[in-house]
Amino acid sequence: MNLILYGPPGVGKTVLGKLIAERLGREFVDGDEWIEARWGCRVPDYFQRGEEPLFRAREAEACREWSARDGLVIAPGGGALLDPHSRAALEGTGVIICLTAPLETLLARLNGSHSRPLLSGDAPARLAALLKERESLYRSFALQVTTDSHPVESVADEVIATFRAVEGITRFELGDCSARMGRGLLARLPEFLDSKNLRPPFVVVSDSNVASLH
């Protein structure tokens, strides 16, 4: 399963992601850096040229590519999971943990950074507006870890403990059939089918909401 660290600018996704990846022996993916390397264009340049829709399309494609892999620690950009399909793709093969910190802490960490296109100009006002705009999104994630006033090592410990607590799989019986419930099972579906020596044709039962996302 992948571990996805999400949250607002300045919350510490990259610093924590690198440390956690090292501790878990995993590859770390910085979302914006990966996109820049993949398409050869700096993230701020998309916004300066009025090409945010192109950037968002490539960001969505990146989320699909990451979700097709396993064993990653991923730090997507702050707007990546505004797209419900990108969120569903990453949740289908991983655990998303939303990192939080108050506005004052985020501003202190950003310290006038000019590499954040959505915060250019009056950074405090724009960041406050951004947090308000995305508040419902950030609050919608069940797993939350605060990074405020805690050493990065202790926050990494909490994130890893949270991740390990939810990565398990529950199995239960339904008459002659068995079922599994847990995170990241779509990525392991071939493994489960092979273990039962099952072969096509297969039938997928879903509802319209889940089917449209997956």
Coordinates of C-alpha atoms in Angstrom, one line a residue:
M1 CA 0.0 0.0 0.0
N2 CA 1.0 3.6 -0.6
L3 CA 1.2 6.2 2.1
I4 CA -0.1 9.6 0.9
L5 CA 0.6 12.8 2.9
Y6 CA -1.7 15.6 2.2
G7 CA -2.4 19.1 3.5
P8 CA -2.0 22.8 3.0
P9 CA 1.3 24.6 1.9
G10 CA 3.9 24.7 4.7
V11 CA 2.4 21.8 6.6
G12 CA 5.6 19.7 6.2
K13 CA 4.6 17.1 3.6
T14 CA 8.0 17.0 1.9
V15 CA 10.2 17.0 5.0
L16 CA 8.0 14.4 6.7
G17 CA 7.7 12.4 3.5
K18 CA 11.4 12.0 3.1
L19 CA 12.0 11.0 6.7
I20 CA 9.1 8.5 6.7
A21 CA 10.2 7.0 3.4
E22 CA 13.7 6.5 4.8
R23 CA 12.3 4.8 7.9
L24 CA 10.0 2.5 6.0
G25 CA 12.6 1.8 3.3
R26 CA 10.3 3.2 0.6
E27 CA 10.6 5.5 -2.4
F28 CA 9.5 9.1 -1.8
V29 CA 7.5 11.0 -4.4
D30 CA 7.3 14.8 -4.2
G31 CA 4.2 15.5 -6.4
D32 CA 5.3 18.8 -7.8
E33 CA 8.9 17.8 -8.4
W34 CA 7.7 14.6 -10.1
I35 CA 5.4 16.5 -12.5
E36 CA 8.2 19.0 -13.3
A37 CA 10.6 16.2 -14.2
R38 CA 7.9 14.3 -16.1
W39 CA 6.8 17.1 -18.4
G40 CA 9.9 19.4 -18.2
C41 CA 8.0 22.5 -17.0
R42 CA 8.1 24.3 -13.6
V43 CA 4.9 24.4 -11.7
P44 CA 4.9 28.2 -11.3
D45 CA 5.2 28.6 -15.1
Y46 CA 1.8 27.0 -15.7
F47 CA 0.2 29.6 -13.5
Q48 CA 2.2 32.5 -14.9
R49 CA 1.1 31.5 -18.5
G50 CA -2.5 31.0 -17.5
E51 CA -2.2 27.2 -18.0
E52 CA -3.6 26.0 -14.7
P53 CA -6.1 23.6 -16.4
L54 CA -3.2 21.9 -18.2
F55 CA -1.3 21.6 -14.9
R56 CA -4.4 20.1 -13.2
A57 CA -4.8 17.6 -16.0
R58 CA -1.2 16.5 -15.7
E59 CA -1.6 16.4 -11.9
A60 CA -4.6 14.0 -12.3
E61 CA -2.6 11.9 -14.8
A62 CA 0.3 11.8 -12.2
C63 CA -2.1 10.6 -9.5
R64 CA -3.3 7.8 -11.7
E65 CA 0.3 6.7 -12.4
W66 CA 1.2 6.8 -8.7
S67 CA -1.8 4.7 -7.8
A68 CA -0.7 2.0 -10.3
R69 CA 2.4 1.5 -8.2
D70 CA 2.9 0.1 -4.7
G71 CA 5.1 0.8 -1.6
L72 CA 5.4 4.6 -2.2
V73 CA 5.3 7.6 0.2
I74 CA 3.6 10.3 -1.8
A75 CA 3.2 14.0 -1.1
P76 CA 0.8 15.4 -3.7
G77 CA 0.4 19.2 -4.3
G78 CA -2.1 21.0 -2.2
G79 CA -4.8 21.1 -4.9
A80 CA -4.3 17.6 -6.3
L81 CA -7.1 16.0 -4.3
L82 CA -9.7 18.6 -5.2
D83 CA -10.3 16.3 -8.1
P84 CA -12.5 13.4 -6.7
H85 CA -11.2 11.0 -9.3
S86 CA -7.6 11.6 -8.3
R87 CA -8.6 11.2 -4.6
A88 CA -10.4 7.9 -5.4
A89 CA -7.4 6.6 -7.4
L90 CA -5.0 7.2 -4.6
E91 CA -7.4 5.9 -1.9
G92 CA -7.8 2.8 -4.0
T93 CA -4.2 1.7 -3.4
G94 CA -3.2 3.6 -0.3
V95 CA -3.9 5.5 2.9
I96 CA -4.3 9.2 2.9
I97 CA -3.2 11.1 6.1
C98 CA -4.0 14.8 6.2
L99 CA -1.4 16.9 8.0
T100 CA -2.7 20.0 9.8
A101 CA -1.2 23.2 11.4
P102 CA -2.6 26.6 12.2
L103 CA -2.2 29.6 9.8
E104 CA 0.5 31.2 11.9
T105 CA 2.7 28.1 11.8
L106 CA 2.2 27.7 8.0
L107 CA 3.2 31.3 7.4
A108 CA 6.3 31.0 9.6
R109 CA 7.4 27.9 7.7
L110 CA 6.8 29.4 4.3
N111 CA 8.8 32.5 5.3
G112 CA 8.0 34.5 2.2
S113 CA 8.6 31.7 -0.2
H114 CA 8.0 32.8 -3.8
S115 CA 7.7 29.3 -5.2
R116 CA 4.0 29.0 -4.4
P117 CA 2.0 30.5 -7.3
L118 CA -1.3 30.5 -5.4
L119 CA 0.3 32.6 -2.6
S120 CA 2.0 35.3 -4.7
G121 CA 1.3 38.8 -3.6
D122 CA -0.2 39.1 -0.1
A123 CA 0.8 35.7 1.2
P124 CA -1.0 35.8 4.6
A125 CA -4.3 36.9 3.1
R126 CA -4.1 34.5 0.2
L127 CA -3.1 31.6 2.4
A128 CA -6.0 32.4 4.8
A129 CA -8.4 32.4 1.9
L130 CA -7.0 29.2 0.6
L131 CA -7.4 27.4 3.9
K132 CA -11.0 28.6 4.1
E133 CA -11.7 27.5 0.6
R134 CA -10.3 24.0 1.2
E135 CA -11.4 23.6 4.8
S136 CA -14.1 21.1 4.0
L137 CA -11.7 19.1 1.8
Y138 CA -9.0 18.9 4.5
R139 CA -11.6 18.0 7.2
S140 CA -13.1 15.2 5.0
F141 CA -10.1 12.9 5.6
A142 CA -10.6 10.5 8.5
L143 CA -7.0 10.4 9.4
Q144 CA -5.5 13.7 10.7
V145 CA -2.1 14.4 12.2
T146 CA -1.0 17.8 13.5
T147 CA 2.5 19.0 12.7
D148 CA 2.3 22.1 15.0
S149 CA 4.8 22.5 17.9
H150 CA 6.1 18.9 17.6
P151 CA 9.6 17.7 16.6
V152 CA 9.5 16.3 13.1
E153 CA 10.7 12.9 14.4
S154 CA 7.7 12.6 16.8
V155 CA 5.3 13.6 14.0
A156 CA 6.9 10.9 11.7
D157 CA 6.4 8.4 14.5
E158 CA 2.7 9.3 14.8
V159 CA 2.1 9.2 11.0
I160 CA 3.8 5.7 10.8
A161 CA 1.7 4.4 13.7
T162 CA -1.5 5.8 12.1
F163 CA -0.6 4.2 8.8
R164 CA 0.2 0.8 10.3
A165 CA -3.1 0.9 12.4
V166 CA -5.3 1.1 9.3
E167 CA -3.4 -0.9 6.7
G168 CA -4.8 -4.3 7.9
I169 CA -7.4 -6.3 6.1
T170 CA -10.6 -7.7 7.7
R171 CA -11.9 -11.0 6.4
F172 CA -15.4 -12.4 7.1
E173 CA -17.6 -15.2 5.8
L174 CA -20.8 -14.8 3.9
G175 CA -22.3 -18.3 3.7
D176 CA -20.2 -20.2 1.2
C177 CA -18.4 -17.0 0.1
S178 CA -15.7 -15.0 1.8
A179 CA -15.2 -11.2 1.7
R180 CA -12.3 -8.9 2.5
M181 CA -12.6 -5.3 3.7
G182 CA -9.7 -2.9 3.9
R183 CA -7.7 -0.1 2.2
G184 CA -5.7 -0.7 -1.0
L185 CA -7.5 -3.9 -1.9
L186 CA -8.0 -2.9 -5.6
A187 CA -4.3 -3.0 -6.1
R188 CA -4.1 -6.5 -4.6
L189 CA -7.1 -8.0 -6.5
P190 CA -4.9 -10.0 -8.9
E191 CA -3.2 -11.6 -5.9
F192 CA -6.5 -12.6 -4.3
L193 CA -7.9 -14.0 -7.5
D194 CA -4.8 -16.0 -8.2
S195 CA -4.7 -17.4 -4.6
K196 CA -8.2 -18.9 -5.3
N197 CA -7.1 -20.1 -8.7
L198 CA -10.0 -18.1 -10.2
R199 CA -10.1 -17.3 -13.9
P200 CA -12.2 -15.0 -16.1
P201 CA -14.9 -14.2 -16.8
F202 CA -15.4 -12.0 -13.7
V203 CA -18.3 -9.8 -12.6
V204 CA -18.0 -6.5 -10.8
V205 CA -20.9 -5.4 -8.7
S206 CA -21.0 -1.7 -7.8
D207 CA -23.3 1.3 -7.5
S208 CA -23.2 4.4 -9.7
N209 CA -21.2 6.5 -7.3
V210 CA -18.4 4.0 -6.7
A211 CA -18.3 2.9 -10.4
S212 CA -17.9 6.4 -11.7
L213 CA -14.9 6.9 -9.4
H214 CA -13.1 3.6 -9.9

